[in-house]
Coordinates of C-alpha atoms and ligand atoms in Angstrom, one line a residue:
X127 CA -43.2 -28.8 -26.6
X128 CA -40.8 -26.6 -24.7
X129 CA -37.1 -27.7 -24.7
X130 CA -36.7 -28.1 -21.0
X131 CA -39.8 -30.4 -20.4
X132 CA -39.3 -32.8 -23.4
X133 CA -38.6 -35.5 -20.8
X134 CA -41.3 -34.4 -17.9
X135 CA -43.0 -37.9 -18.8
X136 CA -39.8 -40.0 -18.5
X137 CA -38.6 -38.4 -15.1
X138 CA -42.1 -39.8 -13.6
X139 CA -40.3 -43.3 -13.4
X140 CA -37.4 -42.2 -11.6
X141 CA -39.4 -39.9 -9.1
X142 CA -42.0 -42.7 -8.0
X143 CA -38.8 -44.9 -7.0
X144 CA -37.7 -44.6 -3.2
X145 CA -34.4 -44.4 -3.7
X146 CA -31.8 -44.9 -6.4
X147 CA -28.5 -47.4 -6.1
X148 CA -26.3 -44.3 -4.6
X149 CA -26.9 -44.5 -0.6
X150 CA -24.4 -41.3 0.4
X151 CA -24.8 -42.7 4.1
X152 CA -23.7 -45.8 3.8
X153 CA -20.8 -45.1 1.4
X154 CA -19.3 -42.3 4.0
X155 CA -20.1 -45.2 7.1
X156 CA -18.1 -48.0 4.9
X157 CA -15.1 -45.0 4.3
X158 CA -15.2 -44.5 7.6
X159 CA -15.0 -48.0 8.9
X160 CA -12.4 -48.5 6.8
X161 CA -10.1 -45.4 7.7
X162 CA -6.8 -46.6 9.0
X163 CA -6.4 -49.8 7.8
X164 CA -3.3 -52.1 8.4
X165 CA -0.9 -53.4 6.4
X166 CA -2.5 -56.8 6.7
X167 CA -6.1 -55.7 5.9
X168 CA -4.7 -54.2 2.6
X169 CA -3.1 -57.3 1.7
X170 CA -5.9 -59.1 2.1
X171 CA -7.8 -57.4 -0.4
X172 CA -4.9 -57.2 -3.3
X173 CA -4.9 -61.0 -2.8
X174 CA -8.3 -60.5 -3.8
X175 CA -7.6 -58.2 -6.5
X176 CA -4.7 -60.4 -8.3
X177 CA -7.1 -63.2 -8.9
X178 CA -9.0 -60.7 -11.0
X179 CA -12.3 -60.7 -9.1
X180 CA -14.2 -57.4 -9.3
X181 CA -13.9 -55.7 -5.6
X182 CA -17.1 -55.1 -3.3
X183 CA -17.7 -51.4 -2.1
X184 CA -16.1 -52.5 1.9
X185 CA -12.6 -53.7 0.2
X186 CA -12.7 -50.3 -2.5
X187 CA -12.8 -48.3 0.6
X188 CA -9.5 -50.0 2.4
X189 CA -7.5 -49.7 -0.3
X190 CA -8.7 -46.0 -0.7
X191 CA -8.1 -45.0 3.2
X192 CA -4.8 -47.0 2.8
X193 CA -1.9 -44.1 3.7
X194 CA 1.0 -46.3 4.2
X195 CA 3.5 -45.8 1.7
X196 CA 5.1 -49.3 1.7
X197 CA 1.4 -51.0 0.9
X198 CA 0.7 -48.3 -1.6
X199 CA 3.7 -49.2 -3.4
X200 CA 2.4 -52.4 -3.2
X201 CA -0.5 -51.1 -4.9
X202 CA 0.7 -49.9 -7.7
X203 CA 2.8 -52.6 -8.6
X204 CA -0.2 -54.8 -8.5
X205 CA -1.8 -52.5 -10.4
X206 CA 0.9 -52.0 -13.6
X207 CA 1.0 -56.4 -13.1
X208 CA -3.1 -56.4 -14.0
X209 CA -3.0 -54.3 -16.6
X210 CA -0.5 -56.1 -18.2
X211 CA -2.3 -59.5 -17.8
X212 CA -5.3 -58.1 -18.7
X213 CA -4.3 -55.5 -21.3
X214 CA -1.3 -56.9 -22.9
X215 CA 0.6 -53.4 -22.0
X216 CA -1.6 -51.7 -25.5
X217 CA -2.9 -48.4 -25.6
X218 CA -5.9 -47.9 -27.6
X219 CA -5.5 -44.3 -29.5
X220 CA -9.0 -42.1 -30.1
X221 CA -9.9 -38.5 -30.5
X222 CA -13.1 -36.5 -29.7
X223 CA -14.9 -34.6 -31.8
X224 CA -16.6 -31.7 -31.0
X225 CA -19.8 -31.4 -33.2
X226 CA -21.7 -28.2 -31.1
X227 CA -21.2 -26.1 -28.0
X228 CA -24.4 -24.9 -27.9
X229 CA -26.3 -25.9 -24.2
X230 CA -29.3 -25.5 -22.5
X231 CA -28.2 -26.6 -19.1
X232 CA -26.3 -24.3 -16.6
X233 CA -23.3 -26.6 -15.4
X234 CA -21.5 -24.5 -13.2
X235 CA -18.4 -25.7 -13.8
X236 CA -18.5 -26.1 -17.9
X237 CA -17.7 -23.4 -21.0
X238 CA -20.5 -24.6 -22.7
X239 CA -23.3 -23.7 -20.0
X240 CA -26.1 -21.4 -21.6
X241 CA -25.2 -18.3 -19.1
X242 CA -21.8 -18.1 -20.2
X243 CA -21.6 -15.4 -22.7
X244 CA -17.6 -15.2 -23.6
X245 CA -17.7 -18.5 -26.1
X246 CA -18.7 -18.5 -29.6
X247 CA -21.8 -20.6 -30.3
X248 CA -21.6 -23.0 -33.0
X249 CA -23.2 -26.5 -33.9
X250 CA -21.3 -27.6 -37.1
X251 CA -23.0 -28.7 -40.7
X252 CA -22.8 -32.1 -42.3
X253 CA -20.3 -30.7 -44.7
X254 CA -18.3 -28.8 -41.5
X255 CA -18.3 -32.8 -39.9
X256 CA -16.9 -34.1 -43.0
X257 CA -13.9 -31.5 -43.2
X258 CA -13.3 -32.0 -39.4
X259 CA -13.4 -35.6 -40.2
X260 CA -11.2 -35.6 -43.1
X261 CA -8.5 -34.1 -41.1
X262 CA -8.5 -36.4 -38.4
X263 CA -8.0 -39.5 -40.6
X264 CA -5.4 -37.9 -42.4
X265 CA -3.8 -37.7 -38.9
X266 CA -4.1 -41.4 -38.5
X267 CA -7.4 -41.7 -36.5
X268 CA -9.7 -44.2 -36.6
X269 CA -11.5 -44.2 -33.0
X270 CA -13.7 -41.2 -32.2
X271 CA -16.2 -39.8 -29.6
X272 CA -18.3 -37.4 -31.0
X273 CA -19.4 -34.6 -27.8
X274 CA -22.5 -32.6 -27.8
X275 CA -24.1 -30.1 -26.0
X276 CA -27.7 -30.3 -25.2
X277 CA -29.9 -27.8 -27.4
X278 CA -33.1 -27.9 -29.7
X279 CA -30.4 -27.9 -32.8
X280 CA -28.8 -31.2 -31.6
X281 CA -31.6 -33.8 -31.0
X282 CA -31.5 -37.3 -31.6
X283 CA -32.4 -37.1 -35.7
X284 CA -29.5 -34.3 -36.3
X285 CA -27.3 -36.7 -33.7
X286 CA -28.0 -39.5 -35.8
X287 CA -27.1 -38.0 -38.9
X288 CA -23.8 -36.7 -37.6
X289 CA -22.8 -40.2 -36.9
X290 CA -23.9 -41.5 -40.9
X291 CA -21.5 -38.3 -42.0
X292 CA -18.5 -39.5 -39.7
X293 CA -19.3 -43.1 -41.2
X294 CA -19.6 -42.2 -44.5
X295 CA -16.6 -40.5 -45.0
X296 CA -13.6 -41.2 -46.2
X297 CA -10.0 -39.9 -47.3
X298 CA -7.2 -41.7 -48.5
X299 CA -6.8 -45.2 -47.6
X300 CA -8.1 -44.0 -44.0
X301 CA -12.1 -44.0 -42.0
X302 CA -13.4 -43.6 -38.9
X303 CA -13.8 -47.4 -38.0
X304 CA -15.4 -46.6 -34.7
X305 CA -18.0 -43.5 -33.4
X306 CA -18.9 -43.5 -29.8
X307 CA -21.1 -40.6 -28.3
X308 CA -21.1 -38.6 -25.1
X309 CA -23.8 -37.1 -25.1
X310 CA -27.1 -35.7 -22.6
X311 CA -29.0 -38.7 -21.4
X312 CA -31.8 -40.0 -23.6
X313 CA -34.9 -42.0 -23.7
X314 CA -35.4 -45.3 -24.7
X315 CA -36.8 -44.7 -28.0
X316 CA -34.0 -42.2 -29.0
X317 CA -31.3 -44.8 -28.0
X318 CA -32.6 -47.8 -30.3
X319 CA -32.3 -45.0 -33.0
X320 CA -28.5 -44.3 -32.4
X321 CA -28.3 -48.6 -32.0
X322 CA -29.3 -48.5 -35.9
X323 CA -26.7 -46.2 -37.2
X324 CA -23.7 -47.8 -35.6
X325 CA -22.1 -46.4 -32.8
X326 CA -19.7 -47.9 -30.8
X327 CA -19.9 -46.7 -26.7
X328 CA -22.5 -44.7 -25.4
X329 CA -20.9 -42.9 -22.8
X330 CA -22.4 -40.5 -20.0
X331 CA -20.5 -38.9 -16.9
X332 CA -22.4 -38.7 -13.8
X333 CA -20.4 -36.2 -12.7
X334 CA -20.6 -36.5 -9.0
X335 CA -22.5 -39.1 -7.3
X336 CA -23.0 -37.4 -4.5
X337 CA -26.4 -36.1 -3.9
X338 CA -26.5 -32.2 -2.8
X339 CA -22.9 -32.0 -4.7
X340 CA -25.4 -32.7 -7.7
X341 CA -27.9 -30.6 -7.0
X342 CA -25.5 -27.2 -6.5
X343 CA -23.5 -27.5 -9.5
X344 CA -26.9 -27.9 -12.0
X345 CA -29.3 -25.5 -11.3
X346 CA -32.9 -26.5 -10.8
X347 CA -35.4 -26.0 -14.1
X348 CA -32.3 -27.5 -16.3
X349 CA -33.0 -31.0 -17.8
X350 CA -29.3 -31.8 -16.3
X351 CA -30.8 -31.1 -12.8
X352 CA -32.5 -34.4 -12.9
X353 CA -30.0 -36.6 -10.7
X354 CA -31.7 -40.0 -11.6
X355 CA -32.3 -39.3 -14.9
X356 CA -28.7 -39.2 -15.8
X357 CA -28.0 -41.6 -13.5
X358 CA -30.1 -44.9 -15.2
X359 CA -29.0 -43.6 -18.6
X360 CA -26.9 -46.6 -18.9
X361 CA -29.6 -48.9 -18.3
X362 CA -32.0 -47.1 -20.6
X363 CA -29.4 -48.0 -23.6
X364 CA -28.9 -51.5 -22.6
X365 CA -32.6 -51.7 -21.9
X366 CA -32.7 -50.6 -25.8
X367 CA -30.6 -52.4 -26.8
X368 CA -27.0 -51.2 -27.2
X369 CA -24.0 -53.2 -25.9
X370 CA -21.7 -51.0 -24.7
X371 CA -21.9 -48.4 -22.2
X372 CA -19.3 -46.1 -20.3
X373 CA -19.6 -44.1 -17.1
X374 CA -17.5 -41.2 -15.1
X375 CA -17.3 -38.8 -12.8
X376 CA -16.1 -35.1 -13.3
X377 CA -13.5 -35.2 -10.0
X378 CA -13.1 -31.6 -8.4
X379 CA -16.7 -31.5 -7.7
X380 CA -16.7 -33.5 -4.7
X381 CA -14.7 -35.8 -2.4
X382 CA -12.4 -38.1 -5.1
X383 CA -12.8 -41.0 -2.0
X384 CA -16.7 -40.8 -2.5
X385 CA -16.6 -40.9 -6.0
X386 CA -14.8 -44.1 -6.6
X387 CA -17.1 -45.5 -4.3
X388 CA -20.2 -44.4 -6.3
X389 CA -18.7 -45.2 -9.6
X390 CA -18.3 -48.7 -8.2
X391 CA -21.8 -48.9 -6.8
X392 CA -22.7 -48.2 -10.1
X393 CA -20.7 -50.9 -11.7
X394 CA -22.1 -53.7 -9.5
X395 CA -25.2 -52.1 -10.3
X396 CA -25.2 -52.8 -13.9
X397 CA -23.7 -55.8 -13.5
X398 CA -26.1 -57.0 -11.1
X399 CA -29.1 -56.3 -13.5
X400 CA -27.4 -57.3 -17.1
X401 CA -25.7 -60.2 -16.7
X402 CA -22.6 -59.6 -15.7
X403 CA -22.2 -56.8 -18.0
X404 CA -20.8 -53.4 -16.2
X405 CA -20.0 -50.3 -18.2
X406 CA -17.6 -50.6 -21.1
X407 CA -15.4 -48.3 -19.6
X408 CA -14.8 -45.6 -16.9
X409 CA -13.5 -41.7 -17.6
X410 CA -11.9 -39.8 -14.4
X411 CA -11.7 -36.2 -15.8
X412 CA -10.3 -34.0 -13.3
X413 CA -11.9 -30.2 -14.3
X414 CA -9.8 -28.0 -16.4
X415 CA -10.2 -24.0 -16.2
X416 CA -12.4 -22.9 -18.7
X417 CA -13.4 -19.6 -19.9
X418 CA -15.7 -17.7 -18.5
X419 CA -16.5 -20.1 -15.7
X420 CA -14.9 -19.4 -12.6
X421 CA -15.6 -22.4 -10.0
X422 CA -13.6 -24.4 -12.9
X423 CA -10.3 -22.4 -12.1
X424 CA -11.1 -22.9 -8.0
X425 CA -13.2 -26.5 -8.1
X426 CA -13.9 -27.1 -4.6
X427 CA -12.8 -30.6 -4.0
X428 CA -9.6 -30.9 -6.2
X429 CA -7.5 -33.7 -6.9
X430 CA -4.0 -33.8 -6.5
X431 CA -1.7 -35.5 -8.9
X432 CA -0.7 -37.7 -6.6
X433 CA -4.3 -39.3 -5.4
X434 CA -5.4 -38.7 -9.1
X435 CA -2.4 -41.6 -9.4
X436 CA -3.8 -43.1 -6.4
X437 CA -7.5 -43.0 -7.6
X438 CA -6.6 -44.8 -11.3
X439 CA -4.5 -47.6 -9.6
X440 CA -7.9 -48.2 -7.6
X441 CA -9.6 -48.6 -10.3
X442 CA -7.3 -50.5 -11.9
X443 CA -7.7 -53.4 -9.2
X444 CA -11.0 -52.9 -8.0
X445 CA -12.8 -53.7 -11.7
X446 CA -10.3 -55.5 -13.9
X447 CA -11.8 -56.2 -16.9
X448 CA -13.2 -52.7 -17.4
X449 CA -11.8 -49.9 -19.8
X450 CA -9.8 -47.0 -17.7
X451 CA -9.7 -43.7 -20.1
X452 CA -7.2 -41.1 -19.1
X453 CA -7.8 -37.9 -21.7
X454 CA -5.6 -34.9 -22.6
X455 CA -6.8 -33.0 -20.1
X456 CA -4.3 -34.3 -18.3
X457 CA -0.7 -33.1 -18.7
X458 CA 1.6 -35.0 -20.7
X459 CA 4.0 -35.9 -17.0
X460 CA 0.8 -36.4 -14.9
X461 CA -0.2 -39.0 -18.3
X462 CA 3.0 -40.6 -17.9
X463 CA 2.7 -41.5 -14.7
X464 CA -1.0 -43.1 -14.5
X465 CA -0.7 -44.6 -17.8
X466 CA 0.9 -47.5 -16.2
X467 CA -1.4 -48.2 -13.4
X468 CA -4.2 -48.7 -15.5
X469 CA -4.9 -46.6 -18.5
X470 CA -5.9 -48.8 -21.3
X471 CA -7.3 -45.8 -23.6
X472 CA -5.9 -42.6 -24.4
X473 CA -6.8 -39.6 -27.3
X474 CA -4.1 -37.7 -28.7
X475 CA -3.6 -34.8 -31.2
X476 CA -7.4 -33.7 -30.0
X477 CA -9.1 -30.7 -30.4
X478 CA -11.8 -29.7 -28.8
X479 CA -12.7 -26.5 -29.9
X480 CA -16.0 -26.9 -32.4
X481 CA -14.3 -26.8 -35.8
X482 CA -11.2 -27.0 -33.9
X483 CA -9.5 -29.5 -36.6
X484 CA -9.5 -27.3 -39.5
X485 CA -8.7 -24.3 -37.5
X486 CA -5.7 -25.3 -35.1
X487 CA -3.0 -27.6 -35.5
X488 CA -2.3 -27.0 -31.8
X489 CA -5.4 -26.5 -29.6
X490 CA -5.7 -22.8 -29.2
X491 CA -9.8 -22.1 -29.8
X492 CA -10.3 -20.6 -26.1
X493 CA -13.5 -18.8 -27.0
X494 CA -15.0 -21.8 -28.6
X495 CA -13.6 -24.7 -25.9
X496 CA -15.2 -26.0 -23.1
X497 CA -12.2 -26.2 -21.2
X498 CA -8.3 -26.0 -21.9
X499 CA -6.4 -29.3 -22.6
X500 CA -3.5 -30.0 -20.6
X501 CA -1.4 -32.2 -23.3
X502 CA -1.5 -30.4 -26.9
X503 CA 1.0 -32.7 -28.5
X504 CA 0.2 -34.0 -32.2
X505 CA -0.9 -38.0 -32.3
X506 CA 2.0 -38.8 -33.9
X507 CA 4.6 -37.2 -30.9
X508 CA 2.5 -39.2 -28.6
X509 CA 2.6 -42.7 -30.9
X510 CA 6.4 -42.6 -30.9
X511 CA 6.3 -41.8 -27.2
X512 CA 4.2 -44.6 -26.3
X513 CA 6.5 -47.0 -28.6
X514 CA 9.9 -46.0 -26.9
X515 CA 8.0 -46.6 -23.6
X516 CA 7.4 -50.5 -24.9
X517 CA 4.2 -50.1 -24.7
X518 CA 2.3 -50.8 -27.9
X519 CA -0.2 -48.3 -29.5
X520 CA -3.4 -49.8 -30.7
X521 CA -6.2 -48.2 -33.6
X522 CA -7.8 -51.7 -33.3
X523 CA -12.4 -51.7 -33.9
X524 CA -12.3 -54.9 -34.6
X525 CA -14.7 -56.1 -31.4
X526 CA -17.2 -53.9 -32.0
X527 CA -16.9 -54.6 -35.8
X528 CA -17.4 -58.4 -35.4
X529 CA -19.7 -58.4 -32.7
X530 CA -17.6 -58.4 -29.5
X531 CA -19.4 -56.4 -27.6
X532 CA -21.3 -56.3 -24.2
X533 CA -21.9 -60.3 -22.6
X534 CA -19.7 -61.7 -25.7
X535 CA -16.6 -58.6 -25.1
X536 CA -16.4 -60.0 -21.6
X537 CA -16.1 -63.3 -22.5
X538 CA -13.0 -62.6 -24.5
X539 CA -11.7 -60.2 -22.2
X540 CA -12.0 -62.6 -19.0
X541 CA -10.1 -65.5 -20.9
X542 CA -6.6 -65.3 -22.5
X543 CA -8.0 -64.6 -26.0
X544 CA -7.7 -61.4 -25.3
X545 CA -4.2 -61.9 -26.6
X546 CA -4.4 -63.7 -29.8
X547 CA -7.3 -61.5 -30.7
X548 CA -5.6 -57.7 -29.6
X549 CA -2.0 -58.2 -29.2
X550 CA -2.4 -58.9 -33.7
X551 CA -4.6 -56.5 -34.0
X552 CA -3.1 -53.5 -32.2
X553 CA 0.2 -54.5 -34.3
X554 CA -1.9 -54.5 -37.7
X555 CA -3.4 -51.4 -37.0
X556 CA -0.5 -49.6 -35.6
X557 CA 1.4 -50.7 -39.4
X558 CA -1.2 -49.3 -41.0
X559 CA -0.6 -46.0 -39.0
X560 CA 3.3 -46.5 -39.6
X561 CA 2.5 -47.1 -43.4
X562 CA -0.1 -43.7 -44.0
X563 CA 0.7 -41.3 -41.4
X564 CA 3.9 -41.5 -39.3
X565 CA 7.0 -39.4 -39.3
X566 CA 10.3 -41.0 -40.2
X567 CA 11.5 -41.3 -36.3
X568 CA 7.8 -42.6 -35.2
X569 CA 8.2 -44.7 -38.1
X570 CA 11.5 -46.6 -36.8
X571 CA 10.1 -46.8 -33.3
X572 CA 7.2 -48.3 -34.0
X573 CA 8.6 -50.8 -36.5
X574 CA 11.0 -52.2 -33.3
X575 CA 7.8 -52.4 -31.2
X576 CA 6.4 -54.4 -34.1
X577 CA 9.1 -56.7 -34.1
X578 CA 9.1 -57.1 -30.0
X579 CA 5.3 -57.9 -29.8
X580 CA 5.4 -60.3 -32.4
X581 CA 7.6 -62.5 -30.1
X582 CA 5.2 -62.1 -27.6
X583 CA 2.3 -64.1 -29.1
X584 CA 1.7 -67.2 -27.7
X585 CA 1.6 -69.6 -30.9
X586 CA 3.6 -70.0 -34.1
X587 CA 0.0 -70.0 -36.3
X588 CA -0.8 -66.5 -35.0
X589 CA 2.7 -65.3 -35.4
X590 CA 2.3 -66.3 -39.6
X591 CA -0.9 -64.8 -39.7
X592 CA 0.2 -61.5 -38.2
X593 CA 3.8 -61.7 -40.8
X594 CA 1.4 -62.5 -43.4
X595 CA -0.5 -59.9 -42.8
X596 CA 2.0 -57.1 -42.5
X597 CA 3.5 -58.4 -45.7
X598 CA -0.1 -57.4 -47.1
X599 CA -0.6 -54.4 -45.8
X600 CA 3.0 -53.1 -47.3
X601 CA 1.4 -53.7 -50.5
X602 CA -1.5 -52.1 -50.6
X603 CA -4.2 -53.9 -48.6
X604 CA -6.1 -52.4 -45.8
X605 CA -8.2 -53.3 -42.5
X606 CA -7.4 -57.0 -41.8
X607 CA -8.2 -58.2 -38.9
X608 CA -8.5 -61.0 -36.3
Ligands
SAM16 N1 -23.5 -32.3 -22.6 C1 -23.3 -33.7 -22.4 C2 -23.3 -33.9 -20.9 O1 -23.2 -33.0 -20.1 O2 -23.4 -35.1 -20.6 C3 -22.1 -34.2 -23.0 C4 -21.0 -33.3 -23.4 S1 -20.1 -32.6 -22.0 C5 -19.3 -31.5 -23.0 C6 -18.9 -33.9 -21.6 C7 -18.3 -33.9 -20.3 O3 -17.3 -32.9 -20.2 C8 -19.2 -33.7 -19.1 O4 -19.9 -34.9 -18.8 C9 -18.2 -33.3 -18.0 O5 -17.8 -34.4 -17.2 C10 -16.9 -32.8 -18.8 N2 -16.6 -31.4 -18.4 C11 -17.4 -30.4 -18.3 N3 -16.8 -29.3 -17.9 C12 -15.5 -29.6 -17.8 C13 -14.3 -28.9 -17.3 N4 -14.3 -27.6 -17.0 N5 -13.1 -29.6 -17.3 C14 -13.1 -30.9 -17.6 N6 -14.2 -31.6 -18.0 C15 -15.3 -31.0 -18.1
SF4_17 FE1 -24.0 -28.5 -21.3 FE2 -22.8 -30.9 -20.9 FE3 -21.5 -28.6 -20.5 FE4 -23.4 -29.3 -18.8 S1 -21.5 -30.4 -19.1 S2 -23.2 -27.2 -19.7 S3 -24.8 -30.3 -20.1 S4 -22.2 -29.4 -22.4

């Protein structure tokens, strides 16, 4: 069957249906209702917000037509106070993985799209995945997302495999404890296959929410041109199956304002129809110049730094409990600033050129990148950074690993276990890191974090168990866990 029709059965669903959960109308009538807002209207909803209750559509929009500096400060502070409740001030530490450029969709604003013609092509073998592999957990990774175009060469069975070969390799003491995918949105029966082998998130961006945004920047006759397709993706894995699943939009392509309304829209969405359950966690790329694809040097619709800082703190209130990832796309000063009001995942020491590990310690693969990061430092530069901030650096799996996921993840996360279960684990996992991988001065700032985050656990029992523990990892031992 040809390439670009392999799904012409599936898209019959999503064309019968009147309309999907994205009404463009109605989200520009609630902005627009809500433009102006007073001080008092904006307190209001962060009362809301500080008891932790996920925000409807009508409040989103106040706080994101809110101009007044004093509330916005306001904002933010509340912001930096959730994440800390919820969060426990860690940073979980991953890196992508870039396993093929090759695409058959046209995405105007991305290096990898089929008409560009200045990158190098490449989807790499099993044995090419292992060395890439190798290299990042000699690094000191243990989280990945593995990124794939969407071509003939990388279909589900080859995708499938990829994920066995990050599994099943090893170096040192070290593994890749957790694989999650971003990948082209796929059918039912090619999601329970990637539940069998393991991986963690399944994350797709919708890109823009809006409508005819969507329909300019993917040409018709590409698979990607299907808006709904991509757009019930996430329910297609939960439908088969997987727990947890990750959405984002691609800001730059359209008004930032609208998009935080869509990507809560879709949130309630999934919540509404999985039992509470909304996506795993959220991505806010902003679009990065790329070569040989001009609308990403001019995008349309781009975000400053500071709403991009205004947009995250949003977030931050208006869906507590989920995951906010904030990649190195972003500079390391812009990072600084929006890790506090709200990140709760970052990579570092990525590449994200395909074979980019074994062929760059920095990140200098133009011709094979889809786009040029915007912080290059090495994982370790950016551990010791985050430990002389105070905040503590996480390489914890141990949620997915013992079943935490989905319903049963949100159940942890919503009650103060979320301490005794991450605040060890982040510290046992960030020894291990200090132990295999760190340099001398990211050694001695991570030890005092150790020592500060200890104190912080609630109860003397957990405090033994984490000593224990570290005393067991100094000789020897590896992966314990809460
Ligand atoms: N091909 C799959 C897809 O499109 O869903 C997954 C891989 S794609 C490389 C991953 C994400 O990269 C896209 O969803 C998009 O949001 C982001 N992206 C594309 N072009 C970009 C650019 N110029 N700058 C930053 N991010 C970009
Ligand atoms: Fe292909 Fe994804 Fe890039 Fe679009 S964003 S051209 S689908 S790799």
């Amino acid at each position: 069957m040809d390439f670009l029709n392999k799904y012409q059965k599936d898209f019959e669903e999503y064309d019968r249906m009147e309309k999907d959960f994205i009404d463009d109308e109605r989200i520009w009538e609630q902005l627009n209702r809500a433009a102006n807002p007073s001080k008092a209207q904006v307190r209001r909803v962060l009362v809301k917000a500080e008891k932790k209750i996920r925000l409807e559509p009508e409040e989103m929009a106040i706080l994101i037509q809110n101009q007044d500096p004093e509330t916005i400060a306001e904002m933010y502070a509340l912001a930096n106070q959730l994440k800390r409740e919820v969060y426990g001030d860690r940073i979980v530490f991953f890196a992508p993985l870039y396993i093929s450029n090759k695409c058959a969709n046209n995405c105007r604003y991305c290096g990898f799209r089929r008409e560009n013609k200045m990158i190098e092509r490449r989807t790499l073998t099993m044995d090419e995945i292992a060395n890439e592999v190798r290299i990042m957990i000699n690094e000191g990774q243990k989280r990945t997302v593995l990124v794939y175009g969407e071509s003939p060469e990388t279909g589900i069975d080859f995708i499938c495999d990829s994920v066995r070969q990050v599994y099943r390799t090893k170096s040192g003491r070290g593994e890749i404890r957790r694989a999650n995918i971003n990948c082209a949105p796929l059918s039912r029966e090619e999601l329970a296959k990637l539940k069998e082998v393991g991986i963690g998130t399944f994350q797709v961006f919708q890109e823009t929410y809006h409508h005819p945004t969507y329909r300019q920047m993917h040409p018709a006759g590409t698979i990607k041109s299907h808006y709904r397709w991509r757009l019930y993706a996430q329910d297609r894995a939960l439908d088969a199956g997987l727990d947890d699943v990750a959405i984002g939009v691609l800001f730059g392509l359209y008004d930032w304002r609208f998009e935080l309304m869509g990507l809560l829209y879709h949130t309630i969405h999934l919540e509404e129809k999985y039992n509470g359950v909304g996506p795993h966690t959220i991505s806010f790329p902003r679009i990065e110049p790329a070569l040989g694809t001009p609308y990403a040097s001019n995008p349309k619709y781009a975000v400053s730094d500071g709403d991009f800082k205004k947009l995250v703190a949003i977030l931050r209130l208006s869906v507590p409990y989920t995951g906010l990832i904030c990649t190195a796309r972003e500079r390391p000063e812009v990072r600084r600033e929006v890790i506090p009001v709200g990140v709760s995942q970052i990579d570092a020491g990525s590449r994200i050129g395909v074979g980019g590990y074994r062929e760059t310690t920095g990140n200098m693969l133009p011709d094979k990148e889809q786009f040029q990061l915007g912080d290059t430092r090495s994982l370790d530069d950016v551990v010791c950074e985050t430990c002389t901030m105070g905040s503590l650096p996480s390489f914890c799996t141990a949620c997915y690993r013992a079943g935490r996921t989905g319903e049963h993840f949100m159940e942890v996360a919503k009650s103060s276990f979320v301490h005794n279960f991450c605040l060890p684990n982040a510290i046992l996992t960030l020894k291990e890191y200090l132990l295999d991988y760190a340099t001398e001065r990211t050694k001695e700032a991570g030890e005092k974090i150790i020592v500060s985050y200890i104190e912080r656990l609630d109860d003397e029992k957990t405090k033994n168990f984490v000593r224990q523990a570290l005393r067991r990892l100094e000789q020897g031992e590896r992966d314990l866990r809460l």
